[in-house]
Amino acid sequence: MKIVICIAAGVTAQAPGPAPAALATREPVSCKDGNGGPVCKVIDLLEKLQAQTELEGHNEAQTYEKLACFCKDKTTEKSDAIEKGAAMVTSLKGTLADLVSRRDTKAGDVKTNQGDIQQTQKDIEDSKASFESFKSTHKTNHVDMSEALKSLEEAIKLLVAKRDANKRTVESNSDDAEALLQRAATHA
């Protein structure tokens, strides 16, 4: 967009609207040949300002386009990350619920096992007491049996001794009976 300012010598600026006929018939002042004075400088300055504004606008449009693309990419990326995070949260909630359930089951098992352990310890103590009682009874029975065996061995020794003595007596009596028989046979 170019700004063209027509300034005629001796004409003052007027309010906007249709240009007076005197201005329309005059030639515009040309600033290209280097003449024109301060008005041309203002026009050059405005043209430079316009070019600079257009360049800045173009640069801002490019920057905006890059920023818009960046924002769109990041928004998509973040949206995907949020969806993945939400899915992960849902999955982890399920896993957590499963683990809590397993923990509770294990805690129940621990309580049951502790009860079993206490019962087993009580059974062991009872078994130890029973064993000590049995051991004491066995020891008493062993002493009684040992004494009975000693008594039996002594009785056997006595019986053997009596048997041997009786055998000798019987042999002696037998010899005496034979001698008597022989004497009786001889006397008869």
mmCIF file of C-alpha atoms in Angstrom:
data_model
loop_
_atom_site.group_PDB
_atom_site.id
_atom_site.type_symbol
_atom_site.label_atom_id
_atom_site.label_comp_id
_atom_site.label_asym_id
_atom_site.label_seq_id
_atom_site.Cartn_x
_atom_site.Cartn_y
_atom_site.Cartn_z
ATOM 1 C CA MET A 1 0.000 0.000 0.000
ATOM 2 C CA LYS A 2 1.485 3.298 -1.098
ATOM 3 C CA ILE A 3 0.693 6.630 0.326
ATOM 4 C CA VAL A 4 0.601 9.419 -2.199
ATOM 5 C CA ILE A 5 0.465 12.888 -0.868
ATOM 6 C CA CYS A 6 -0.276 15.663 -3.260
ATOM 7 C CA ILE A 7 0.771 19.047 -2.048
ATOM 8 C CA ALA A 8 0.293 22.087 -4.170
ATOM 9 C CA ALA A 9 2.129 25.253 -3.485
ATOM 10 C CA GLY A 10 0.165 27.648 -1.410
ATOM 11 C CA VAL A 11 -2.686 25.193 -0.610
ATOM 12 C CA THR A 12 -3.498 24.506 2.982
ATOM 13 C CA ALA A 13 -4.691 21.172 4.320
ATOM 14 C CA GLN A 14 -8.404 20.680 4.466
ATOM 15 C CA ALA A 15 -10.710 18.328 6.182
ATOM 16 C CA PRO A 16 -11.186 14.944 4.576
ATOM 17 C CA GLY A 17 -13.637 14.751 1.773
ATOM 18 C CA PRO A 18 -13.530 15.402 -1.932
ATOM 19 C CA ALA A 19 -10.440 17.312 -3.055
ATOM 20 C CA PRO A 20 -10.973 20.833 -4.356
ATOM 21 C CA ALA A 21 -10.844 21.214 -8.123
ATOM 22 C CA ALA A 22 -7.654 23.251 -7.961
ATOM 23 C CA LEU A 23 -5.829 20.358 -6.322
ATOM 24 C CA ALA A 24 -7.099 17.819 -8.765
ATOM 25 C CA THR A 25 -5.685 19.716 -11.738
ATOM 26 C CA ARG A 26 -2.207 20.219 -10.358
ATOM 27 C CA GLU A 27 0.650 17.777 -10.748
ATOM 28 C CA PRO A 28 1.879 15.987 -7.675
ATOM 29 C CA VAL A 29 5.225 16.977 -6.333
ATOM 30 C CA SER A 30 7.826 14.352 -7.177
ATOM 31 C CA CYS A 31 10.344 13.467 -4.494
ATOM 32 C CA LYS A 32 12.320 11.139 -6.649
ATOM 33 C CA ASP A 33 14.546 13.753 -8.151
ATOM 34 C CA GLY A 34 15.743 14.880 -4.725
ATOM 35 C CA ASN A 35 13.837 18.183 -4.775
ATOM 36 C CA GLY A 36 10.807 18.790 -2.760
ATOM 37 C CA GLY A 37 12.179 19.780 0.593
ATOM 38 C CA PRO A 38 10.718 18.852 3.921
ATOM 39 C CA VAL A 39 7.539 17.385 2.493
ATOM 40 C CA CYS A 40 9.551 14.898 0.497
ATOM 41 C CA LYS A 41 11.491 13.990 3.604
ATOM 42 C CA VAL A 42 8.206 13.337 5.416
ATOM 43 C CA ILE A 43 7.002 11.242 2.476
ATOM 44 C CA ASP A 44 10.274 9.259 2.416
ATOM 45 C CA LEU A 45 10.033 8.796 6.139
ATOM 46 C CA LEU A 46 6.416 7.577 5.830
ATOM 47 C CA GLU A 47 7.339 5.216 2.975
ATOM 48 C CA LYS A 48 10.225 3.795 5.058
ATOM 49 C CA LEU A 49 7.907 3.500 8.034
ATOM 50 C CA GLN A 50 5.362 1.721 5.837
ATOM 51 C CA ALA A 51 8.031 -0.675 4.481
ATOM 52 C CA GLN A 52 9.327 -1.308 7.996
ATOM 53 C CA THR A 53 5.782 -1.899 9.292
ATOM 54 C CA GLU A 54 5.050 -4.298 6.412
ATOM 55 C CA LEU A 55 8.341 -6.140 7.078
ATOM 56 C CA GLU A 56 7.614 -6.337 10.791
ATOM 57 C CA GLY A 57 4.074 -7.493 10.009
ATOM 58 C CA HIS A 58 5.458 -10.167 7.680
ATOM 59 C CA ASN A 59 8.036 -11.236 10.307
ATOM 60 C CA GLU A 60 5.346 -11.280 12.999
ATOM 61 C CA ALA A 61 3.112 -13.359 10.728
ATOM 62 C CA GLN A 62 5.947 -15.866 10.237
ATOM 63 C CA THR A 63 6.681 -15.885 13.945
ATOM 64 C CA TYR A 64 2.978 -16.312 14.686
ATOM 65 C CA GLU A 65 2.802 -19.170 12.158
ATOM 66 C CA LYS A 66 5.798 -20.867 13.778
ATOM 67 C CA LEU A 67 4.316 -20.280 17.227
ATOM 68 C CA ALA A 68 0.920 -21.560 16.092
ATOM 69 C CA CYS A 69 2.530 -24.700 14.639
ATOM 70 C CA PHE A 70 4.624 -25.104 17.798
ATOM 71 C CA CYS A 71 1.544 -24.657 19.994
ATOM 72 C CA LYS A 72 -0.475 -27.058 17.871
ATOM 73 C CA ASP A 73 2.312 -29.672 17.985
ATOM 74 C CA LYS A 74 2.814 -29.217 21.714
ATOM 75 C CA THR A 75 -0.936 -29.287 22.346
ATOM 76 C CA THR A 76 -1.218 -32.552 20.406
ATOM 77 C CA GLU A 77 1.846 -33.936 22.179
ATOM 78 C CA LYS A 78 0.566 -32.877 25.598
ATOM 79 C CA SER A 79 -2.941 -34.172 24.843
ATOM 80 C CA ASP A 80 -1.460 -37.538 23.865
ATOM 81 C CA ALA A 81 0.682 -37.525 27.009
ATOM 82 C CA ILE A 82 -2.390 -36.675 29.121
ATOM 83 C CA GLU A 83 -4.368 -39.515 27.511
ATOM 84 C CA LYS A 84 -1.486 -41.925 28.081
ATOM 85 C CA GLY A 85 -1.119 -40.662 31.643
ATOM 86 C CA ALA A 86 -4.856 -41.089 32.255
ATOM 87 C CA ALA A 87 -4.697 -44.626 30.850
ATOM 88 C CA MET A 88 -1.660 -45.318 33.024
ATOM 89 C CA VAL A 89 -3.464 -43.924 36.085
ATOM 90 C CA THR A 90 -6.442 -46.192 35.354
ATOM 91 C CA SER A 91 -4.130 -49.161 34.895
ATOM 92 C CA LEU A 92 -2.194 -48.345 38.054
ATOM 93 C CA LYS A 93 -5.433 -47.947 40.010
ATOM 94 C CA GLY A 94 -6.417 -51.451 38.894
ATOM 95 C CA THR A 95 -2.973 -52.788 39.798
ATOM 96 C CA LEU A 96 -3.114 -50.994 43.143
ATOM 97 C CA ALA A 97 -6.543 -52.449 43.882
ATOM 98 C CA ASP A 98 -5.229 -55.923 43.005
ATOM 99 C CA LEU A 99 -2.163 -55.453 45.182
ATOM 100 C CA VAL A 100 -4.238 -54.123 48.087
ATOM 101 C CA SER A 101 -6.508 -57.152 47.770
ATOM 102 C CA ARG A 102 -3.498 -59.492 47.706
ATOM 103 C CA ARG A 103 -1.987 -57.660 50.696
ATOM 104 C CA ASP A 104 -5.231 -58.043 52.627
ATOM 105 C CA THR A 105 -5.377 -61.739 51.720
ATOM 106 C CA LYS A 106 -1.760 -62.171 52.813
ATOM 107 C CA ALA A 107 -2.486 -60.290 56.052
ATOM 108 C CA GLY A 108 -5.344 -62.734 56.697
ATOM 109 C CA ASP A 109 -3.005 -65.626 55.892
ATOM 110 C CA VAL A 110 -0.438 -64.204 58.316
ATOM 111 C CA LYS A 111 -3.048 -64.022 61.084
ATOM 112 C CA THR A 112 -4.146 -67.581 60.319
ATOM 113 C CA ASN A 113 -0.531 -68.761 60.267
ATOM 114 C CA GLN A 114 0.183 -66.963 63.532
ATOM 115 C CA GLY A 115 -2.754 -68.802 65.082
ATOM 116 C CA ASP A 116 -1.418 -72.068 63.632
ATOM 117 C CA ILE A 117 2.048 -71.275 64.968
ATOM 118 C CA GLN A 118 0.664 -70.580 68.433
ATOM 119 C CA GLN A 119 -1.329 -73.828 68.330
ATOM 120 C CA THR A 120 1.751 -75.728 67.129
ATOM 121 C CA GLN A 121 3.860 -74.189 69.894
ATOM 122 C CA LYS A 122 1.183 -75.205 72.428
ATOM 123 C CA ASP A 123 1.147 -78.715 70.928
ATOM 124 C CA ILE A 124 4.951 -78.832 71.164
ATOM 125 C CA GLU A 125 4.833 -77.756 74.811
ATOM 126 C CA ASP A 126 2.147 -80.366 75.487
ATOM 127 C CA SER A 127 4.226 -82.982 73.649
ATOM 128 C CA LYS A 128 7.300 -82.005 75.659
ATOM 129 C CA ALA A 129 5.324 -82.330 78.915
ATOM 130 C CA SER A 130 3.920 -85.668 77.753
ATOM 131 C CA PHE A 131 7.401 -86.804 76.710
ATOM 132 C CA GLU A 132 8.861 -85.759 80.069
ATOM 133 C CA SER A 133 6.096 -87.717 81.794
ATOM 134 C CA PHE A 134 6.741 -90.712 79.528
ATOM 135 C CA LYS A 135 10.481 -90.340 80.055
ATOM 136 C CA SER A 136 10.007 -90.285 83.843
ATOM 137 C CA THR A 137 7.708 -93.316 83.679
ATOM 138 C CA HIS A 138 10.144 -95.076 81.349
ATOM 139 C CA LYS A 139 13.036 -94.291 83.660
ATOM 140 C CA THR A 140 11.088 -95.671 86.634
ATOM 141 C CA ASN A 141 10.078 -98.733 84.604
ATOM 142 C CA HIS A 142 13.677 -99.166 83.452
ATOM 143 C CA VAL A 143 14.927 -99.091 87.038
ATOM 144 C CA ASP A 144 12.176 -101.536 88.040
ATOM 145 C CA MET A 145 12.990 -103.801 85.097
ATOM 146 C CA SER A 146 16.704 -103.621 85.824
ATOM 147 C CA GLU A 147 16.064 -104.627 89.427
ATOM 148 C CA ALA A 148 13.690 -107.364 88.257
ATOM 149 C CA LEU A 149 16.340 -108.644 85.838
ATOM 150 C CA LYS A 150 18.929 -108.671 88.602
ATOM 151 C CA SER A 151 16.484 -110.519 90.833
ATOM 152 C CA LEU A 152 15.766 -112.995 88.029
ATOM 153 C CA GLU A 153 19.475 -113.503 87.366
ATOM 154 C CA GLU A 154 20.041 -114.170 91.071
ATOM 155 C CA ALA A 155 17.028 -116.477 91.107
ATOM 156 C CA ILE A 156 18.382 -118.333 88.074
ATOM 157 C CA LYS A 157 21.766 -118.665 89.723
ATOM 158 C CA LEU A 158 20.083 -120.040 92.850
ATOM 159 C CA LEU A 159 17.939 -122.403 90.812
ATOM 160 C CA VAL A 160 20.955 -123.590 88.824
ATOM 161 C CA ALA A 161 22.878 -124.063 92.021
ATOM 162 C CA LYS A 162 19.950 -125.991 93.556
ATOM 163 C CA ARG A 163 19.541 -128.021 90.423
ATOM 164 C CA ASP A 164 23.206 -128.906 90.416
ATOM 165 C CA ALA A 165 22.972 -129.733 94.128
ATOM 166 C CA ASN A 166 19.823 -131.753 93.545
ATOM 167 C CA LYS A 167 21.485 -133.463 90.629
ATOM 168 C CA ARG A 168 24.361 -134.439 92.789
ATOM 169 C CA THR A 169 21.946 -135.544 95.465
ATOM 170 C CA VAL A 170 19.930 -137.495 92.942
ATOM 171 C CA GLU A 171 23.087 -139.012 91.535
ATOM 172 C CA SER A 172 24.223 -139.800 95.001
ATOM 173 C CA ASN A 173 20.792 -141.135 95.847
ATOM 174 C CA SER A 174 20.752 -142.968 92.593
ATOM 175 C CA ASP A 175 24.127 -144.474 93.385
ATOM 176 C CA ASP A 176 22.855 -145.344 96.856
ATOM 177 C CA ALA A 177 19.715 -146.871 95.375
ATOM 178 C CA GLU A 178 21.749 -148.968 92.980
ATOM 179 C CA ALA A 179 23.968 -150.116 95.728
ATOM 180 C CA LEU A 180 20.920 -151.069 97.789
ATOM 181 C CA LEU A 181 19.433 -152.834 94.843
ATOM 182 C CA GLN A 182 22.613 -154.707 94.277
ATOM 183 C CA ARG A 183 22.803 -155.648 97.893
ATOM 184 C CA ALA A 184 19.225 -156.680 97.868
ATOM 185 C CA ALA A 185 19.841 -158.749 94.776
ATOM 186 C CA THR A 186 22.829 -160.306 96.395
ATOM 187 C CA HIS A 187 20.887 -161.129 99.531
ATOM 188 C CA ALA A 188 18.083 -162.533 97.812
#
